Amino acid sequence: MVESPPEQSAAPGAAAIRKRHAARAAGLLAALAVLALVLVASIAVGAKQMPLDEVWHGLFHYSGTTSDVVVRDLRVPRTLLGLMVGLGLGLSGAVMQALTRNPLAEPGILGVNAGAAAAVVSAISFLGASTLTEYVWFALLGAAAVSVVVYVLGGSRSATPVRLALAGTAASAALVGYINAVQLMDSKALDKLRFWTVGSLASANMDTVRQVAPFLLAGALLAAALGRPLNAMSMGDDTARALGANLTRTRIGAMVAITLLCGAATAACGPIVFIGLMIPHLARMITGPDMRWVLAYSAVLSPVLLLGADVVGRIVTRPAELQVGIVTALIGGPVFIYLVRRKRMAQL
């Protein structure tokens, strides 16, 4: 009996891997196409109804008319900021879930957004900060501090998903109470922050885009570089060490990435919740557990959700607007309840 050559017996496995990679790549291209459509919708659709020819004129033949100003100076910066912030929130949620091995981990649920928001409110009310350049550093500091506090309260190395979620919820509740108290005592801070604290893209401009772009870009590049070591860590610390992963460096890098992404996103738009919870779960449903693909899909699908929610908020209450943070909370609340009630979560 003649045995098959090793390369022939291995061929079906290699073919399956190539087929899986091709399917993932095709899915990512489809997600990019959807993102392109949402970007167009974000520029073309708003609280003010505008014919497509006026939108086109504002984009490519700017002459200073009212419609041109709405398109070029308001909608384009808003769309670019939504793209970057959505990417930041999605990537930070994916990294956070992988780092803590907690399917409920998300910047809003674990209190990171609230920490950044509390730091910004303090800077505005007590230190007189008035521009993004001044208070983005406070947002980064607040995000980092709350990340550490929640991790310690959750039990550090013995932390479970539920304990971390409870610690984050407690920290968020305390910080939200502090934010509300400061705003009630300082009417000027209240006027500045009443829309920002629910999460909004309405005040976006090109200065904001330019100021937060370096932080979000640095955080995104760092998160992308963590895909392979996070894959190793998902198999346990001992296995990760055997595979050559530097656990300390990976954990520090992940925390820096989360801080940059969450802090910059929150400084620009306020605390927007549930984006980082929902999208990584959807990405894993499509790609499987490989963090390299999960991060890629999260970077594309998160702006789709954020910008889509922003477009919905501009349409449903015309001529007023429903803040994007409210829309994402309405969508994300039921999703969070579903995830908690899943059999896999019930036994944790």
mmCIF file of C-alpha atoms in Angstrom:
data_model
loop_
_atom_site.group_PDB
_atom_site.id
_atom_site.type_symbol
_atom_site.label_atom_id
_atom_site.label_comp_id
_atom_site.label_asym_id
_atom_site.label_seq_id
_atom_site.Cartn_x
_atom_site.Cartn_y
_atom_site.Cartn_z
ATOM 1 C CA MET A 1 0.000 0.000 0.000
ATOM 2 C CA VAL A 2 1.467 3.323 -1.072
ATOM 3 C CA GLU A 3 1.094 6.125 1.439
ATOM 4 C CA SER A 4 0.226 9.613 0.306
ATOM 5 C CA PRO A 5 3.101 12.087 0.355
ATOM 6 C CA PRO A 6 3.034 14.388 3.392
ATOM 7 C CA GLU A 7 2.433 17.455 1.250
ATOM 8 C CA GLN A 8 -0.673 15.857 -0.275
ATOM 9 C CA SER A 9 -2.154 14.883 3.087
ATOM 10 C CA ALA A 10 -1.515 18.399 4.377
ATOM 11 C CA ALA A 11 -3.017 19.995 1.273
ATOM 12 C CA PRO A 12 -6.674 19.871 2.394
ATOM 13 C CA GLY A 13 -5.775 21.662 5.652
ATOM 14 C CA ALA A 14 -3.796 24.316 3.809
ATOM 15 C CA ALA A 15 -6.630 24.771 1.329
ATOM 16 C CA ALA A 16 -9.116 25.246 4.178
ATOM 17 C CA ILE A 17 -6.885 27.872 5.770
ATOM 18 C CA ARG A 18 -6.548 29.739 2.466
ATOM 19 C CA LYS A 19 -10.295 29.579 1.977
ATOM 20 C CA ARG A 20 -10.907 30.945 5.486
ATOM 21 C CA HIS A 21 -8.447 33.803 4.925
ATOM 22 C CA ALA A 22 -10.085 34.601 1.587
ATOM 23 C CA ALA A 23 -13.526 34.675 3.224
ATOM 24 C CA ARG A 24 -12.276 36.995 5.969
ATOM 25 C CA ALA A 25 -10.634 39.298 3.434
ATOM 26 C CA ALA A 26 -13.797 39.381 1.319
ATOM 27 C CA GLY A 27 -15.848 40.182 4.407
ATOM 28 C CA LEU A 28 -13.488 42.995 5.332
ATOM 29 C CA LEU A 29 -13.781 44.461 1.823
ATOM 30 C CA ALA A 30 -17.575 44.294 2.140
ATOM 31 C CA ALA A 31 -17.348 46.075 5.511
ATOM 32 C CA LEU A 32 -15.202 48.776 3.926
ATOM 33 C CA ALA A 33 -17.832 49.222 1.205
ATOM 34 C CA VAL A 34 -20.528 49.654 3.859
ATOM 35 C CA LEU A 35 -18.299 52.159 5.661
ATOM 36 C CA ALA A 36 -17.928 54.142 2.425
ATOM 37 C CA LEU A 37 -21.718 54.283 2.048
ATOM 38 C CA VAL A 38 -22.146 55.441 5.654
ATOM 39 C CA LEU A 39 -19.504 58.143 5.141
ATOM 40 C CA VAL A 40 -21.432 59.429 2.130
ATOM 41 C CA ALA A 41 -24.696 59.330 4.094
ATOM 42 C CA SER A 42 -23.113 61.224 6.986
ATOM 43 C CA ILE A 43 -22.137 64.060 4.626
ATOM 44 C CA ALA A 44 -25.298 64.033 2.504
ATOM 45 C CA VAL A 45 -27.951 63.573 5.215
ATOM 46 C CA GLY A 46 -28.525 65.866 8.158
ATOM 47 C CA ALA A 47 -30.980 67.839 10.221
ATOM 48 C CA LYS A 48 -31.214 70.240 7.279
ATOM 49 C CA GLN A 49 -32.530 68.596 4.126
ATOM 50 C CA MET A 50 -30.281 69.338 1.168
ATOM 51 C CA PRO A 51 -30.354 68.193 -2.478
ATOM 52 C CA LEU A 52 -27.449 66.017 -3.573
ATOM 53 C CA ASP A 53 -26.305 68.594 -6.130
ATOM 54 C CA GLU A 54 -25.821 71.126 -3.325
ATOM 55 C CA VAL A 55 -23.852 68.559 -1.330
ATOM 56 C CA TRP A 56 -21.660 67.908 -4.365
ATOM 57 C CA HIS A 57 -21.175 71.661 -4.885
ATOM 58 C CA GLY A 58 -20.149 72.133 -1.263
ATOM 59 C CA LEU A 59 -17.583 69.337 -1.500
ATOM 60 C CA PHE A 60 -15.949 70.120 -4.813
ATOM 61 C CA HIS A 61 -16.991 73.658 -5.863
ATOM 62 C CA TYR A 62 -16.973 75.581 -2.582
ATOM 63 C CA SER A 63 -18.098 79.172 -3.013
ATOM 64 C CA GLY A 64 -19.151 80.167 0.498
ATOM 65 C CA THR A 65 -22.913 79.750 0.199
ATOM 66 C CA THR A 66 -24.914 78.601 3.221
ATOM 67 C CA SER A 67 -25.159 75.056 1.854
ATOM 68 C CA ASP A 68 -21.422 75.010 1.106
ATOM 69 C CA VAL A 69 -20.651 76.037 4.687
ATOM 70 C CA VAL A 70 -22.950 73.351 6.094
ATOM 71 C CA VAL A 71 -21.303 70.659 3.979
ATOM 72 C CA ARG A 72 -17.633 71.665 4.081
ATOM 73 C CA ASP A 73 -17.353 73.278 7.524
ATOM 74 C CA LEU A 74 -19.883 71.254 9.535
ATOM 75 C CA ARG A 75 -20.654 67.864 8.024
ATOM 76 C CA VAL A 76 -17.201 66.929 6.716
ATOM 77 C CA PRO A 77 -15.402 67.538 10.059
ATOM 78 C CA ARG A 78 -18.246 65.769 11.860
ATOM 79 C CA THR A 79 -17.889 62.756 9.584
ATOM 80 C CA LEU A 80 -14.101 62.622 9.915
ATOM 81 C CA LEU A 81 -14.314 62.886 13.696
ATOM 82 C CA GLY A 82 -16.975 60.163 13.825
ATOM 83 C CA LEU A 83 -14.739 57.942 11.698
ATOM 84 C CA MET A 84 -11.745 58.385 14.008
ATOM 85 C CA VAL A 85 -13.665 58.187 17.279
ATOM 86 C CA GLY A 86 -15.571 55.097 16.169
ATOM 87 C CA LEU A 87 -12.297 53.424 15.206
ATOM 88 C CA GLY A 88 -10.805 54.341 18.586
ATOM 89 C CA LEU A 89 -13.728 53.046 20.625
ATOM 90 C CA GLY A 90 -13.961 49.791 18.670
ATOM 91 C CA LEU A 91 -10.253 49.037 18.913
ATOM 92 C CA SER A 92 -10.098 49.910 22.607
ATOM 93 C CA GLY A 93 -13.051 47.621 23.338
ATOM 94 C CA ALA A 94 -11.464 44.727 21.431
ATOM 95 C CA VAL A 95 -8.107 45.181 23.184
ATOM 96 C CA MET A 96 -9.778 45.524 26.574
ATOM 97 C CA GLN A 97 -11.812 42.337 26.127
ATOM 98 C CA ALA A 98 -8.712 40.407 25.038
ATOM 99 C CA LEU A 99 -6.520 41.807 27.816
ATOM 100 C CA THR A 100 -8.978 41.048 30.628
ATOM 101 C CA ARG A 101 -10.474 37.939 28.951
ATOM 102 C CA ASN A 102 -13.766 39.559 29.813
ATOM 103 C CA PRO A 103 -16.533 39.557 27.168
ATOM 104 C CA LEU A 104 -18.258 42.428 28.997
ATOM 105 C CA ALA A 105 -15.217 44.697 28.942
ATOM 106 C CA GLU A 106 -15.882 48.036 27.253
ATOM 107 C CA PRO A 107 -14.608 51.563 27.945
ATOM 108 C CA GLY A 108 -18.074 52.735 29.042
ATOM 109 C CA ILE A 109 -18.969 49.716 31.175
ATOM 110 C CA LEU A 110 -15.569 49.591 32.903
ATOM 111 C CA GLY A 111 -15.673 53.287 33.721
ATOM 112 C CA VAL A 112 -12.800 54.436 31.488
ATOM 113 C CA ASN A 113 -14.973 56.934 29.602
ATOM 114 C CA ALA A 114 -16.403 58.249 32.866
ATOM 115 C CA GLY A 115 -12.880 58.725 34.226
ATOM 116 C CA ALA A 116 -11.870 60.748 31.193
ATOM 117 C CA ALA A 117 -15.092 62.770 31.400
ATOM 118 C CA ALA A 118 -14.616 63.499 35.112
ATOM 119 C CA ALA A 119 -11.078 64.707 34.489
ATOM 120 C CA VAL A 120 -12.245 66.991 31.662
ATOM 121 C CA VAL A 121 -15.081 68.416 33.763
ATOM 122 C CA SER A 122 -12.610 69.136 36.576
ATOM 123 C CA ALA A 123 -10.193 70.832 34.175
ATOM 124 C CA ILE A 124 -12.928 73.043 32.733
ATOM 125 C CA SER A 125 -14.574 73.957 36.026
ATOM 126 C CA PHE A 126 -11.577 74.330 38.360
ATOM 127 C CA LEU A 127 -8.621 75.053 36.092
ATOM 128 C CA GLY A 128 -10.315 77.147 33.410
ATOM 129 C CA ALA A 129 -9.486 74.867 30.498
ATOM 130 C CA SER A 130 -11.448 75.944 27.443
ATOM 131 C CA THR A 131 -9.995 74.168 24.421
ATOM 132 C CA LEU A 132 -9.449 70.567 23.443
ATOM 133 C CA THR A 133 -5.691 71.124 23.378
ATOM 134 C CA GLU A 134 -5.819 72.044 27.061
ATOM 135 C CA TYR A 135 -8.018 69.274 28.384
ATOM 136 C CA VAL A 136 -7.155 66.286 26.191
ATOM 137 C CA TRP A 137 -4.266 65.549 28.561
ATOM 138 C CA PHE A 138 -6.671 65.485 31.495
ATOM 139 C CA ALA A 139 -8.868 63.032 29.600
ATOM 140 C CA LEU A 140 -5.911 60.718 29.020
ATOM 141 C CA LEU A 141 -4.912 60.922 32.691
ATOM 142 C CA GLY A 142 -8.469 60.252 33.870
ATOM 143 C CA ALA A 143 -8.834 57.265 31.532
ATOM 144 C CA ALA A 144 -5.566 55.745 32.755
ATOM 145 C CA ALA A 145 -6.368 56.302 36.440
ATOM 146 C CA VAL A 146 -9.800 54.695 36.266
ATOM 147 C CA SER A 147 -8.445 51.734 34.271
ATOM 148 C CA VAL A 148 -6.035 50.982 37.105
ATOM 149 C CA VAL A 149 -8.632 51.534 39.847
ATOM 150 C CA VAL A 150 -11.229 49.256 38.220
ATOM 151 C CA TYR A 151 -8.645 46.544 37.607
ATOM 152 C CA VAL A 152 -7.591 46.667 41.284
ATOM 153 C CA LEU A 153 -11.182 46.752 42.586
ATOM 154 C CA GLY A 154 -12.071 43.848 40.306
ATOM 155 C CA GLY A 155 -9.480 41.643 41.938
ATOM 156 C CA SER A 156 -6.451 42.154 39.671
ATOM 157 C CA ARG A 157 -5.246 38.716 38.530
ATOM 158 C CA SER A 158 -8.236 36.927 40.098
ATOM 159 C CA ALA A 159 -10.719 39.241 38.423
ATOM 160 C CA THR A 160 -13.767 37.685 36.765
ATOM 161 C CA PRO A 161 -15.871 39.309 34.027
ATOM 162 C CA VAL A 162 -18.748 39.999 36.408
ATOM 163 C CA ARG A 163 -16.488 41.436 39.129
ATOM 164 C CA LEU A 164 -14.825 43.761 36.655
ATOM 165 C CA ALA A 165 -18.191 44.837 35.257
ATOM 166 C CA LEU A 166 -19.483 45.529 38.775
ATOM 167 C CA ALA A 167 -16.327 47.475 39.681
ATOM 168 C CA GLY A 168 -16.647 49.503 36.486
ATOM 169 C CA THR A 169 -20.323 50.167 37.087
ATOM 170 C CA ALA A 170 -19.607 51.349 40.635
ATOM 171 C CA ALA A 171 -16.794 53.612 39.462
ATOM 172 C CA SER A 172 -18.958 55.006 36.656
ATOM 173 C CA ALA A 173 -21.846 55.715 39.037
ATOM 174 C CA ALA A 174 -19.578 57.579 41.440
ATOM 175 C CA LEU A 175 -17.930 59.577 38.664
ATOM 176 C CA VAL A 176 -21.243 60.448 36.982
ATOM 177 C CA GLY A 177 -22.496 61.725 40.343
ATOM 178 C CA TYR A 178 -19.356 63.840 40.661
ATOM 179 C CA ILE A 179 -19.757 65.200 37.121
ATOM 180 C CA ASN A 180 -23.389 66.156 37.759
ATOM 181 C CA ALA A 181 -22.495 67.834 41.066
ATOM 182 C CA VAL A 182 -19.773 69.935 39.437
ATOM 183 C CA GLN A 183 -22.066 70.977 36.623
ATOM 184 C CA LEU A 184 -24.837 71.998 39.026
ATOM 185 C CA MET A 185 -22.409 74.132 41.033
ATOM 186 C CA ASP A 186 -20.822 75.725 37.959
ATOM 187 C CA SER A 187 -23.314 77.090 35.445
ATOM 188 C CA LYS A 188 -20.552 77.940 32.947
ATOM 189 C CA ALA A 189 -19.355 74.339 32.998
ATOM 190 C CA LEU A 190 -22.957 73.184 32.600
ATOM 191 C CA ASP A 191 -23.407 75.307 29.468
ATOM 192 C CA LYS A 192 -20.191 73.938 27.946
ATOM 193 C CA LEU A 193 -20.792 70.312 28.813
ATOM 194 C CA ARG A 194 -24.524 69.630 28.697
ATOM 195 C CA PHE A 195 -24.281 68.089 25.209
ATOM 196 C CA TRP A 196 -20.733 66.802 25.547
ATOM 197 C CA THR A 197 -21.509 64.625 28.580
ATOM 198 C CA VAL A 198 -24.113 62.559 26.687
ATOM 199 C CA GLY A 199 -21.763 62.004 23.748
ATOM 200 C CA SER A 200 -22.044 64.211 20.697
ATOM 201 C CA LEU A 201 -20.394 64.895 17.338
ATOM 202 C CA ALA A 202 -22.324 68.146 16.868
ATOM 203 C CA SER A 203 -19.485 70.493 17.852
ATOM 204 C CA ALA A 204 -16.897 68.869 15.579
ATOM 205 C CA ASN A 205 -14.575 71.075 13.540
ATOM 206 C CA MET A 206 -11.302 70.583 11.706
ATOM 207 C CA ASP A 207 -9.301 71.865 14.682
ATOM 208 C CA THR A 208 -10.773 69.100 16.824
ATOM 209 C CA VAL A 209 -9.980 66.536 14.130
ATOM 210 C CA ARG A 210 -6.366 67.691 13.870
ATOM 211 C CA GLN A 211 -5.856 67.770 17.642
ATOM 212 C CA VAL A 212 -7.105 64.260 18.433
ATOM 213 C CA ALA A 213 -5.806 62.555 15.270
ATOM 214 C CA PRO A 214 -2.219 62.000 16.563
ATOM 215 C CA PHE A 215 -3.439 60.329 19.774
ATOM 216 C CA LEU A 216 -5.945 58.108 17.974
ATOM 217 C CA LEU A 217 -3.421 57.194 15.269
ATOM 218 C CA ALA A 218 -0.774 56.269 17.848
ATOM 219 C CA GLY A 219 -3.285 54.201 19.822
ATOM 220 C CA ALA A 220 -4.542 52.451 16.676
ATOM 221 C CA LEU A 221 -1.028 51.526 15.526
ATOM 222 C CA LEU A 222 -0.149 50.205 18.971
ATOM 223 C CA ALA A 223 -3.375 48.167 19.131
ATOM 224 C CA ALA A 224 -2.667 46.686 15.686
ATOM 225 C CA ALA A 225 0.813 45.642 16.824
ATOM 226 C CA LEU A 226 -0.697 43.742 19.780
ATOM 227 C CA GLY A 227 -2.756 41.310 17.693
ATOM 228 C CA ARG A 228 -0.272 38.429 17.746
ATOM 229 C CA PRO A 229 0.747 38.635 21.460
ATOM 230 C CA LEU A 230 -2.920 38.978 22.489
ATOM 231 C CA ASN A 231 -3.619 35.785 20.549
ATOM 232 C CA ALA A 232 -0.922 34.063 22.597
ATOM 233 C CA MET A 233 -2.291 35.444 25.883
ATOM 234 C CA SER A 234 -5.754 34.104 25.094
ATOM 235 C CA MET A 235 -4.360 30.572 25.587
ATOM 236 C CA GLY A 236 -3.169 31.332 29.119
ATOM 237 C CA ASP A 237 -0.089 32.968 30.591
ATOM 238 C CA ASP A 238 2.067 29.829 30.652
ATOM 239 C CA THR A 239 1.333 28.975 27.028
ATOM 240 C CA ALA A 240 1.902 32.597 26.016
ATOM 241 C CA ARG A 241 5.337 32.574 27.649
ATOM 242 C CA ALA A 242 6.158 29.292 25.928
ATOM 243 C CA LEU A 243 5.250 30.919 22.606
ATOM 244 C CA GLY A 244 7.633 33.777 23.316
ATOM 245 C CA ALA A 245 5.134 36.500 24.285
ATOM 246 C CA ASN A 246 6.335 39.153 26.712
ATOM 247 C CA LEU A 247 3.335 39.400 29.040
ATOM 248 C CA THR A 248 4.443 42.506 30.903
ATOM 249 C CA ARG A 249 5.197 44.424 27.712
ATOM 250 C CA THR A 250 1.921 43.286 26.137
ATOM 251 C CA ARG A 251 -0.144 44.358 29.156
ATOM 252 C CA ILE A 252 1.566 47.748 29.370
ATOM 253 C CA GLY A 253 1.183 48.275 25.631
ATOM 254 C CA ALA A 254 -2.491 47.344 25.809
ATOM 255 C CA MET A 255 -3.135 49.767 28.666
ATOM 256 C CA VAL A 256 -1.336 52.568 26.811
ATOM 257 C CA ALA A 257 -3.363 51.855 23.667
ATOM 258 C CA ILE A 258 -6.648 51.825 25.618
ATOM 259 C CA THR A 259 -5.751 55.079 27.367
ATOM 260 C CA LEU A 260 -4.809 56.860 24.125
ATOM 261 C CA LEU A 261 -7.882 55.639 22.239
ATOM 262 C CA CYS A 262 -10.448 56.188 25.002
ATOM 263 C CA GLY A 263 -8.968 59.392 26.338
ATOM 264 C CA ALA A 264 -8.745 61.109 22.948
ATOM 265 C CA ALA A 265 -12.185 59.883 21.835
ATOM 266 C CA THR A 266 -13.825 61.024 25.063
ATOM 267 C CA ALA A 267 -12.071 64.400 25.012
ATOM 268 C CA ALA A 268 -13.349 65.018 21.481
ATOM 269 C CA CYS A 269 -16.946 63.802 21.762
ATOM 270 C CA GLY A 270 -17.781 63.011 25.369
ATOM 271 C CA PRO A 271 -18.425 59.549 26.807
ATOM 272 C CA ILE A 272 -20.047 57.384 24.110
ATOM 273 C CA VAL A 273 -20.888 53.923 25.441
ATOM 274 C CA PHE A 274 -21.467 50.418 24.052
ATOM 275 C CA ILE A 275 -19.576 50.854 20.750
ATOM 276 C CA GLY A 276 -16.591 48.994 22.198
ATOM 277 C CA LEU A 277 -18.849 46.283 23.612
ATOM 278 C CA MET A 278 -20.973 45.425 20.591
ATOM 279 C CA ILE A 279 -18.558 45.600 17.675
ATOM 280 C CA PRO A 280 -15.800 43.228 18.942
ATOM 281 C CA HIS A 281 -18.490 40.590 19.585
ATOM 282 C CA LEU A 282 -19.792 41.031 16.048
ATOM 283 C CA ALA A 283 -16.244 40.851 14.688
ATOM 284 C CA ARG A 284 -15.574 37.574 16.526
ATOM 285 C CA MET A 285 -18.818 36.126 15.178
ATOM 286 C CA ILE A 286 -17.536 36.829 11.655
ATOM 287 C CA THR A 287 -13.831 36.035 11.970
ATOM 288 C CA GLY A 288 -13.381 33.725 14.932
ATOM 289 C CA PRO A 289 -10.998 34.429 17.835
ATOM 290 C CA ASP A 290 -7.935 35.608 15.846
ATOM 291 C CA MET A 291 -7.273 39.065 17.295
ATOM 292 C CA ARG A 292 -5.571 40.310 14.140
ATOM 293 C CA TRP A 293 -8.817 39.943 12.230
ATOM 294 C CA VAL A 294 -10.969 41.031 15.187
ATOM 295 C CA LEU A 295 -9.013 44.288 15.406
ATOM 296 C CA ALA A 296 -9.261 44.885 11.657
ATOM 297 C CA TYR A 297 -13.022 44.323 11.592
ATOM 298 C CA SER A 298 -13.532 46.391 14.757
ATOM 299 C CA ALA A 299 -11.648 49.302 13.190
ATOM 300 C CA VAL A 300 -14.015 49.265 10.201
ATOM 301 C CA LEU A 301 -17.377 48.323 11.734
ATOM 302 C CA SER A 302 -17.210 50.656 14.751
ATOM 303 C CA PRO A 303 -17.272 53.841 12.623
ATOM 304 C CA VAL A 304 -20.162 52.292 10.673
ATOM 305 C CA LEU A 305 -22.177 51.973 13.893
ATOM 306 C CA LEU A 306 -21.204 55.377 15.281
ATOM 307 C CA LEU A 307 -21.797 57.332 12.079
ATOM 308 C CA GLY A 308 -24.971 55.370 11.347
ATOM 309 C CA ALA A 309 -26.292 56.223 14.817
ATOM 310 C CA ASP A 310 -25.368 59.864 14.261
ATOM 311 C CA VAL A 311 -27.271 59.964 10.959
ATOM 312 C CA VAL A 312 -30.320 58.373 12.636
ATOM 313 C CA GLY A 313 -30.141 60.945 15.432
ATOM 314 C CA ARG A 314 -30.153 63.784 12.903
ATOM 315 C CA ILE A 315 -33.170 62.392 11.034
ATOM 316 C CA VAL A 316 -35.624 61.199 13.698
ATOM 317 C CA THR A 317 -35.993 64.556 15.476
ATOM 318 C CA ARG A 318 -35.683 67.009 12.568
ATOM 319 C CA PRO A 319 -35.050 69.919 12.694
ATOM 320 C CA ALA A 320 -33.492 69.184 16.106
ATOM 321 C CA GLU A 321 -30.891 66.456 16.722
ATOM 322 C CA LEU A 322 -30.722 63.441 19.025
ATOM 323 C CA GLN A 323 -27.189 63.110 20.389
ATOM 324 C CA VAL A 324 -25.285 60.085 19.120
ATOM 325 C CA GLY A 325 -24.482 58.929 22.665
ATOM 326 C CA ILE A 326 -28.203 58.547 23.357
ATOM 327 C CA VAL A 327 -28.747 56.521 20.170
ATOM 328 C CA THR A 328 -25.855 54.149 20.901
ATOM 329 C CA ALA A 329 -27.093 53.706 24.478
ATOM 330 C CA LEU A 330 -30.573 52.788 23.218
ATOM 331 C CA ILE A 331 -29.033 50.210 20.888
ATOM 332 C CA GLY A 332 -26.386 48.934 23.280
ATOM 333 C CA GLY A 333 -28.539 48.472 26.389
ATOM 334 C CA PRO A 334 -30.486 45.465 25.048
ATOM 335 C CA VAL A 335 -27.288 43.998 23.588
ATOM 336 C CA PHE A 336 -25.590 44.212 26.996
ATOM 337 C CA ILE A 337 -28.538 42.477 28.673
ATOM 338 C CA TYR A 338 -28.444 39.737 26.033
ATOM 339 C CA LEU A 339 -24.720 39.163 26.581
ATOM 340 C CA VAL A 340 -25.129 38.958 30.352
ATOM 341 C CA ARG A 341 -27.973 36.448 30.043
ATOM 342 C CA ARG A 342 -26.171 34.108 27.657
ATOM 343 C CA LYS A 343 -25.506 30.659 29.077
ATOM 344 C CA ARG A 344 -21.786 31.167 28.715
ATOM 345 C CA MET A 345 -21.959 34.303 30.875
ATOM 346 C CA ALA A 346 -24.404 32.893 33.407
ATOM 347 C CA GLN A 347 -21.845 30.454 34.814
ATOM 348 C CA LEU A 348 -19.093 33.069 35.373
#
